PDB file of C-alpha atoms in Angstrom:
ATOM      1  CA  MET A 236      14.515  39.720 -84.513  1.00  0.00           C
ATOM      2  CA  ALA A 237      14.287  36.439 -82.746  1.00  0.00           C
ATOM      3  CA  ARG A 238      17.193  33.853 -83.089  1.00  0.00           C
ATOM      4  CA  ILE A 239      15.445  30.395 -82.770  1.00  0.00           C
ATOM      5  CA  ALA A 240      17.251  27.331 -83.884  1.00  0.00           C
ATOM      6  CA  ARG A 241      15.213  24.800 -85.732  1.00  0.00           C
ATOM      7  CA  GLY A 242      16.146  21.165 -85.575  1.00  0.00           C
ATOM      8  CA  ASN A 243      14.966  17.996 -87.271  1.00  0.00           C
ATOM      9  CA  ALA A 244      14.923  14.395 -86.537  1.00  0.00           C
ATOM     10  CA  ASP A 245      18.344  13.968 -88.274  1.00  0.00           C
ATOM     11  CA  GLY A 246      19.860  16.202 -85.660  1.00  0.00           C
ATOM     12  CA  ILE A 247      20.455  19.066 -88.178  1.00  0.00           C
ATOM     13  CA  THR A 248      20.032  22.551 -86.733  1.00  0.00           C
ATOM     14  CA  GLU A 249      19.484  25.662 -88.694  1.00  0.00           C
ATOM     15  CA  THR A 250      20.475  29.059 -87.009  1.00  0.00           C
ATOM     16  CA  LYS A 251      21.061  32.374 -88.810  1.00  0.00           C
ATOM     17  CA  GLY A 252      20.956  30.904 -92.309  1.00  0.00           C
ATOM     18  CA  LYS A 253      23.519  28.298 -91.352  1.00  0.00           C
ATOM     19  CA  THR A 254      22.985  24.602 -91.164  1.00  0.00           C
ATOM     20  CA  LEU A 255      24.928  22.651 -88.463  1.00  0.00           C
ATOM     21  CA  LYS A 256      24.726  18.939 -87.903  1.00  0.00           C
ATOM     22  CA  LYS A 257      24.726  17.340 -84.470  1.00  0.00           C
ATOM     23  CA  LEU A 258      28.408  16.518 -84.901  1.00  0.00           C
ATOM     24  CA  ASP A 259      29.285  20.070 -85.645  1.00  0.00           C
ATOM     25  CA  TRP A 260      27.545  21.223 -82.477  1.00  0.00           C
ATOM     26  CA  LEU A 261      29.541  18.608 -80.446  1.00  0.00           C
ATOM     27  CA  GLN A 262      32.769  19.760 -81.928  1.00  0.00           C
ATOM     28  CA  LEU A 263      31.906  23.252 -80.939  1.00  0.00           C
ATOM     29  CA  ALA A 264      30.965  22.212 -77.479  1.00  0.00           C
ATOM     30  CA  LEU A 265      34.088  20.245 -77.068  1.00  0.00           C
ATOM     31  CA  LEU A 266      36.147  23.391 -78.223  1.00  0.00           C
ATOM     32  CA  TRP A 267      34.415  25.526 -75.462  1.00  0.00           C
ATOM     33  CA  ALA A 268      34.928  22.807 -72.834  1.00  0.00           C
ATOM     34  CA  VAL A 269      38.765  22.608 -73.644  1.00  0.00           C
ATOM     35  CA  LEU A 270      38.885  26.485 -73.329  1.00  0.00           C
ATOM     36  CA  THR A 271      37.166  26.098 -70.016  1.00  0.00           C
ATOM     37  CA  MET A 272      39.716  23.380 -68.767  1.00  0.00           C
ATOM     38  CA  PHE A 273      42.444  25.895 -69.702  1.00  0.00           C
ATOM     39  CA  CYS A 274      41.110  28.845 -68.066  1.00  0.00           C
ATOM     40  CA  TRP A 275      40.072  27.106 -64.794  1.00  0.00           C
ATOM     41  CA  GLY A 276      43.428  25.344 -64.878  1.00  0.00           C
ATOM     42  CA  VAL A 277      45.340  28.514 -65.136  1.00  0.00           C
ATOM     43  CA  TYR A 278      42.861  30.241 -62.689  1.00  0.00           C
ATOM     44  CA  GLY A 279      44.279  28.869 -59.359  1.00  0.00           C
ATOM     45  CA  PRO A 280      47.991  29.489 -59.935  1.00  0.00           C
ATOM     46  CA  LEU A 281      47.241  32.912 -61.404  1.00  0.00           C
ATOM     47  CA  LEU A 282      45.107  33.721 -58.443  1.00  0.00           C
ATOM     48  CA  GLY A 283      48.149  33.069 -56.190  1.00  0.00           C
ATOM     49  CA  LYS A 284      50.303  35.287 -58.167  1.00  0.00           C
ATOM     50  CA  ALA A 285      47.718  38.023 -58.281  1.00  0.00           C
ATOM     51  CA  THR A 286      47.379  37.756 -54.525  1.00  0.00           C
ATOM     52  CA  GLY A 287      51.027  38.077 -54.082  1.00  0.00           C
ATOM     53  CA  MET A 288      51.114  41.360 -56.128  1.00  0.00           C
ATOM     54  CA  LEU A 289      48.206  42.521 -54.014  1.00  0.00           C
ATOM     55  CA  GLY A 290      50.381  42.496 -50.996  1.00  0.00           C
ATOM     56  CA  GLY A 291      49.132  38.922 -50.014  1.00  0.00           C
ATOM     57  CA  SER A 292      45.424  39.956 -49.766  1.00  0.00           C
ATOM     58  CA  ARG A 293      42.957  37.369 -50.624  1.00  0.00           C
ATOM     59  CA  ALA A 294      40.154  39.792 -49.992  1.00  0.00           C
ATOM     60  CA  LEU A 295      41.486  42.253 -52.689  1.00  0.00           C
ATOM     61  CA  ALA A 296      41.804  39.180 -55.076  1.00  0.00           C
ATOM     62  CA  MET A 297      38.406  38.233 -54.315  1.00  0.00           C
ATOM     63  CA  VAL A 298      37.242  41.799 -55.223  1.00  0.00           C
ATOM     64  CA  CYS A 299      39.147  41.442 -58.545  1.00  0.00           C
ATOM     65  CA  ILE A 300      37.459  38.198 -59.197  1.00  0.00           C
ATOM     66  CA  GLY A 301      34.011  39.737 -58.625  1.00  0.00           C
ATOM     67  CA  VAL A 302      34.666  42.565 -61.003  1.00  0.00           C
ATOM     68  CA  GLY A 303      35.654  40.091 -63.600  1.00  0.00           C
ATOM     69  CA  TYR A 304      32.751  37.875 -63.091  1.00  0.00           C
ATOM     70  CA  GLY A 305      30.402  40.789 -63.268  1.00  0.00           C
ATOM     71  CA  ILE A 306      31.617  42.601 -66.170  1.00  0.00           C
ATOM     72  CA  LEU A 307      32.424  39.601 -68.330  1.00  0.00           C
ATOM     73  CA  GLY A 308      29.195  37.791 -67.318  1.00  0.00           C
ATOM     74  CA  VAL A 309      27.019  40.608 -68.444  1.00  0.00           C
ATOM     75  CA  LEU A 310      29.018  41.351 -71.515  1.00  0.00           C
ATOM     76  CA  PHE A 311      29.279  37.708 -72.783  1.00  0.00           C
ATOM     77  CA  GLY A 312      25.537  37.274 -72.120  1.00  0.00           C
ATOM     78  CA  LEU A 313      24.742  40.318 -74.103  1.00  0.00           C
ATOM     79  CA  LEU A 314      27.065  39.301 -76.735  1.00  0.00           C
ATOM     80  CA  ILE A 315      25.394  35.857 -77.246  1.00  0.00           C
ATOM     81  CA  LEU A 316      21.931  37.526 -77.335  1.00  0.00           C
ATOM     82  CA  LYS A 317      22.998  40.146 -79.844  1.00  0.00           C
ATOM     83  CA  THR A 318      24.962  38.071 -82.302  1.00  0.00           C
ATOM     84  CA  GLY A 319      23.216  34.817 -82.080  1.00  0.00           C
ATOM     85  CA  ILE A 320      26.668  33.020 -81.816  1.00  0.00           C
ATOM     86  CA  VAL A 321      24.613  30.120 -80.568  1.00  0.00           C
ATOM     87  CA  PRO A 322      20.906  29.493 -81.001  1.00  0.00           C
ATOM     88  CA  ASP A 323      19.225  31.175 -77.899  1.00  0.00           C
ATOM     89  CA  LYS A 324      15.687  31.804 -77.220  1.00  0.00           C
ATOM     90  CA  GLY A 325      13.984  32.853 -74.097  1.00  0.00           C
ATOM     91  CA  ASN A 326      12.361  35.568 -72.134  1.00  0.00           C
ATOM     92  CA  TRP A 327      12.999  37.239 -68.736  1.00  0.00           C
ATOM     93  CA  ASN A 328      10.716  36.037 -66.071  1.00  0.00           C
ATOM     94  CA  PRO A 329      11.003  35.984 -62.220  1.00  0.00           C
ATOM     95  CA  THR A 330      11.257  32.350 -61.799  1.00  0.00           C
ATOM     96  CA  GLY A 331      14.146  32.005 -64.289  1.00  0.00           C
ATOM     97  CA  PHE A 332      15.816  35.048 -62.961  1.00  0.00           C
ATOM     98  CA  ARG A 333      15.663  33.842 -59.399  1.00  0.00           C
ATOM     99  CA  LYS A 334      17.172  30.430 -60.302  1.00  0.00           C
ATOM    100  CA  GLY A 335      19.876  32.207 -62.397  1.00  0.00           C
ATOM    101  CA  PHE A 336      20.758  34.555 -59.532  1.00  0.00           C
ATOM    102  CA  VAL A 337      20.911  31.640 -57.277  1.00  0.00           C
ATOM    103  CA  ALA A 338      23.168  29.814 -59.661  1.00  0.00           C
ATOM    104  CA  GLY A 339      25.427  32.859 -59.765  1.00  0.00           C
ATOM    105  CA  SER A 340      25.412  33.312 -56.183  1.00  0.00           C
ATOM    106  CA  LEU A 341      26.483  29.647 -55.772  1.00  0.00           C
ATOM    107  CA  GLY A 342      29.276  30.150 -58.245  1.00  0.00           C
ATOM    108  CA  VAL A 343      30.486  33.284 -56.364  1.00  0.00           C
ATOM    109  CA  ALA A 344      30.111  31.307 -53.044  1.00  0.00           C
ATOM    110  CA  GLY A 345      32.282  28.478 -54.603  1.00  0.00           C
ATOM    111  CA  ASN A 346      34.689  31.076 -55.791  1.00  0.00           C
ATOM    112  CA  PHE A 347      34.884  32.490 -52.201  1.00  0.00           C
ATOM    113  CA  SER A 348      35.248  28.918 -50.681  1.00  0.00           C
ATOM    114  CA  LEU A 349      38.307  28.425 -53.133  1.00  0.00           C
ATOM    115  CA  VAL A 350      39.841  31.516 -52.112  1.00  0.00           C
ATOM    116  CA  MET A 351      39.479  30.788 -48.543  1.00  0.00           C
ATOM    117  CA  ALA A 352      40.979  27.252 -49.017  1.00  0.00           C
ATOM    118  CA  LEU A 353      43.860  28.751 -50.875  1.00  0.00           C
ATOM    119  CA  MET A 354      44.360  31.301 -48.262  1.00  0.00           C
ATOM    120  CA  LEU A 355      44.374  28.702 -45.718  1.00  0.00           C
ATOM    121  CA  TYR A 356      46.401  26.163 -47.509  1.00  0.00           C
ATOM    122  CA  HIS A 357      48.776  27.919 -50.000  1.00  0.00           C
ATOM    123  CA  ARG A 358      49.067  25.033 -52.358  1.00  0.00           C
ATOM    124  CA  PRO A 359      47.081  25.296 -55.564  1.00  0.00           C
ATOM    125  CA  GLU A 360      48.529  22.051 -56.827  1.00  0.00           C
ATOM    126  CA  VAL A 361      46.693  20.283 -53.710  1.00  0.00           C
ATOM    127  CA  VAL A 362      43.664  22.410 -53.509  1.00  0.00           C
ATOM    128  CA  MET A 363      42.632  22.592 -57.306  1.00  0.00           C
ATOM    129  CA  PRO A 364      42.440  18.795 -57.941  1.00  0.00           C
ATOM    130  CA  LEU A 365      40.280  18.440 -54.802  1.00  0.00           C
ATOM    131  CA  VAL A 366      38.029  21.262 -55.889  1.00  0.00           C
ATOM    132  CA  PHE A 367      37.637  20.448 -59.552  1.00  0.00           C
ATOM    133  CA  GLY A 368      37.578  16.787 -59.040  1.00  0.00           C
ATOM    134  CA  GLY A 369      35.000  17.156 -56.393  1.00  0.00           C
ATOM    135  CA  VAL A 370      32.835  19.414 -58.490  1.00  0.00           C
ATOM    136  CA  GLN A 371      32.063  16.281 -60.686  1.00  0.00           C
ATOM    137  CA  LEU A 372      30.807  14.302 -57.628  1.00  0.00           C
ATOM    138  CA  GLY A 373      28.799  17.112 -56.456  1.00  0.00           C
ATOM    139  CA  ASN A 374      27.138  17.821 -59.892  1.00  0.00           C
ATOM    140  CA  THR A 375      26.292  14.037 -60.222  1.00  0.00           C
ATOM    141  CA  VAL A 376      24.690  13.998 -56.658  1.00  0.00           C
ATOM    142  CA  PHE A 377      22.837  17.094 -57.062  1.00  0.00           C
ATOM    143  CA  THR A 378      21.559  16.047 -60.662  1.00  0.00           C
ATOM    144  CA  CYS A 379      20.569  12.420 -59.429  1.00  0.00           C
ATOM    145  CA  LEU A 380      18.569  14.072 -56.638  1.00  0.00           C
ATOM    146  CA  ASP A 381      17.149  16.676 -58.827  1.00  0.00           C
ATOM    147  CA  LEU A 382      16.214  13.884 -61.531  1.00  0.00           C
ATOM    148  CA  LYS A 383      15.123  11.450 -58.986  1.00  0.00           C
ATOM    149  CA  LYS A 384      17.020   8.965 -60.978  1.00  0.00           C
ATOM    150  CA  TRP A 385      20.372   7.187 -60.340  1.00  0.00           C
ATOM    151  CA  PRO A 386      22.917   7.105 -63.197  1.00  0.00           C
ATOM    152  CA  LYS A 387      23.876   4.018 -64.967  1.00  0.00           C
ATOM    153  CA  LYS A 388      26.822   1.804 -63.536  1.00  0.00           C
ATOM    154  CA  GLY A 389      29.346   3.001 -66.138  1.00  0.00           C
ATOM    155  CA  PHE A 390      28.870   6.622 -65.150  1.00  0.00           C
ATOM    156  CA  VAL A 391      29.395   5.753 -61.418  1.00  0.00           C
ATOM    157  CA  LEU A 392      32.361   3.865 -62.463  1.00  0.00           C
ATOM    158  CA  GLY A 393      33.432   7.046 -64.293  1.00  0.00           C
ATOM    159  CA  VAL A 394      33.150   9.112 -61.219  1.00  0.00           C
ATOM    160  CA  ALA A 395      34.870   6.395 -59.064  1.00  0.00           C
ATOM    161  CA  LEU A 396      37.877   6.633 -61.518  1.00  0.00           C
ATOM    162  CA  LEU A 397      37.741  10.507 -61.228  1.00  0.00           C
ATOM    163  CA  VAL A 398      38.217  10.219 -57.523  1.00  0.00           C
ATOM    164  CA  VAL A 399      41.145   7.772 -58.128  1.00  0.00           C
ATOM    165  CA  GLY A 400      42.667  10.269 -60.513  1.00  0.00           C
ATOM    166  CA  VAL A 401      42.338  13.096 -58.193  1.00  0.00           C
ATOM    167  CA  VAL A 402      44.145  10.984 -55.611  1.00  0.00           C
ATOM    168  CA  LEU A 403      46.925   9.859 -58.060  1.00  0.00           C
ATOM    169  CA  ALA A 404      47.348  13.691 -59.038  1.00  0.00           C
ATOM    170  CA  LEU A 405      47.701  14.633 -55.422  1.00  0.00           C
ATOM    171  CA  ILE A 406      50.201  11.811 -54.722  1.00  0.00           C
ATOM    172  CA  ASN A 407      52.371  12.827 -57.846  1.00  0.00           C
ATOM    173  CA  ARG A 408      51.822  16.475 -57.866  1.00  0.00           C
ATOM    174  CA  PRO A 409      54.649  18.837 -58.726  1.00  0.00           C
ATOM    175  CA  ALA A 410      56.376  20.349 -55.653  1.00  0.00           C
ATOM    176  CA  PRO A 411      58.947  23.076 -55.216  1.00  0.00           C
ATOM    177  CA  GLY A 412      62.371  21.741 -54.472  1.00  0.00           C
ATOM    178  CA  ASN A 413      61.579  18.072 -55.499  1.00  0.00           C
ATOM    179  CA  GLY A 414      64.793  18.090 -57.521  1.00  0.00           C
ATOM    180  CA  GLU A 415      63.106  16.032 -60.169  1.00  0.00           C
TER     181      GLU A 415
END
């Protein structure tokens, strides 16, 4: 039973007998984006607490992260395919599998790099803004190179403001014993 979304020129999509307008999809996407921000925002501090509970071992924390990624990644992927929560069509093929595997490997390598950064500098309030602020910059550069197209000036300004925001967050970060 294929779950294929059908769209029309008005931005209306039909999936599993339900009709969603473009705005509905945007609202759902924003909801998931906010959930991502929450999860990743809590991730660094919680990782630090877990590491402490694991006797200070970042390696054991990394194993726990890998187990979580593996189990939840497979379960969530299968859930989307089985239930049709979002319109999803496609087929397994070697090229797509390789690119997906490389993307997943880069995600795990980034996670390992984050764990190493936190291991060497035990301040998630410093490391996390650098990492997640820098992600946007890396994403922009990679996408521009991949598309062979430079973004509009407004987008570049937005990325510059992001860098300023990261610097402001670091300057004004919460610190233990500040007395404020």
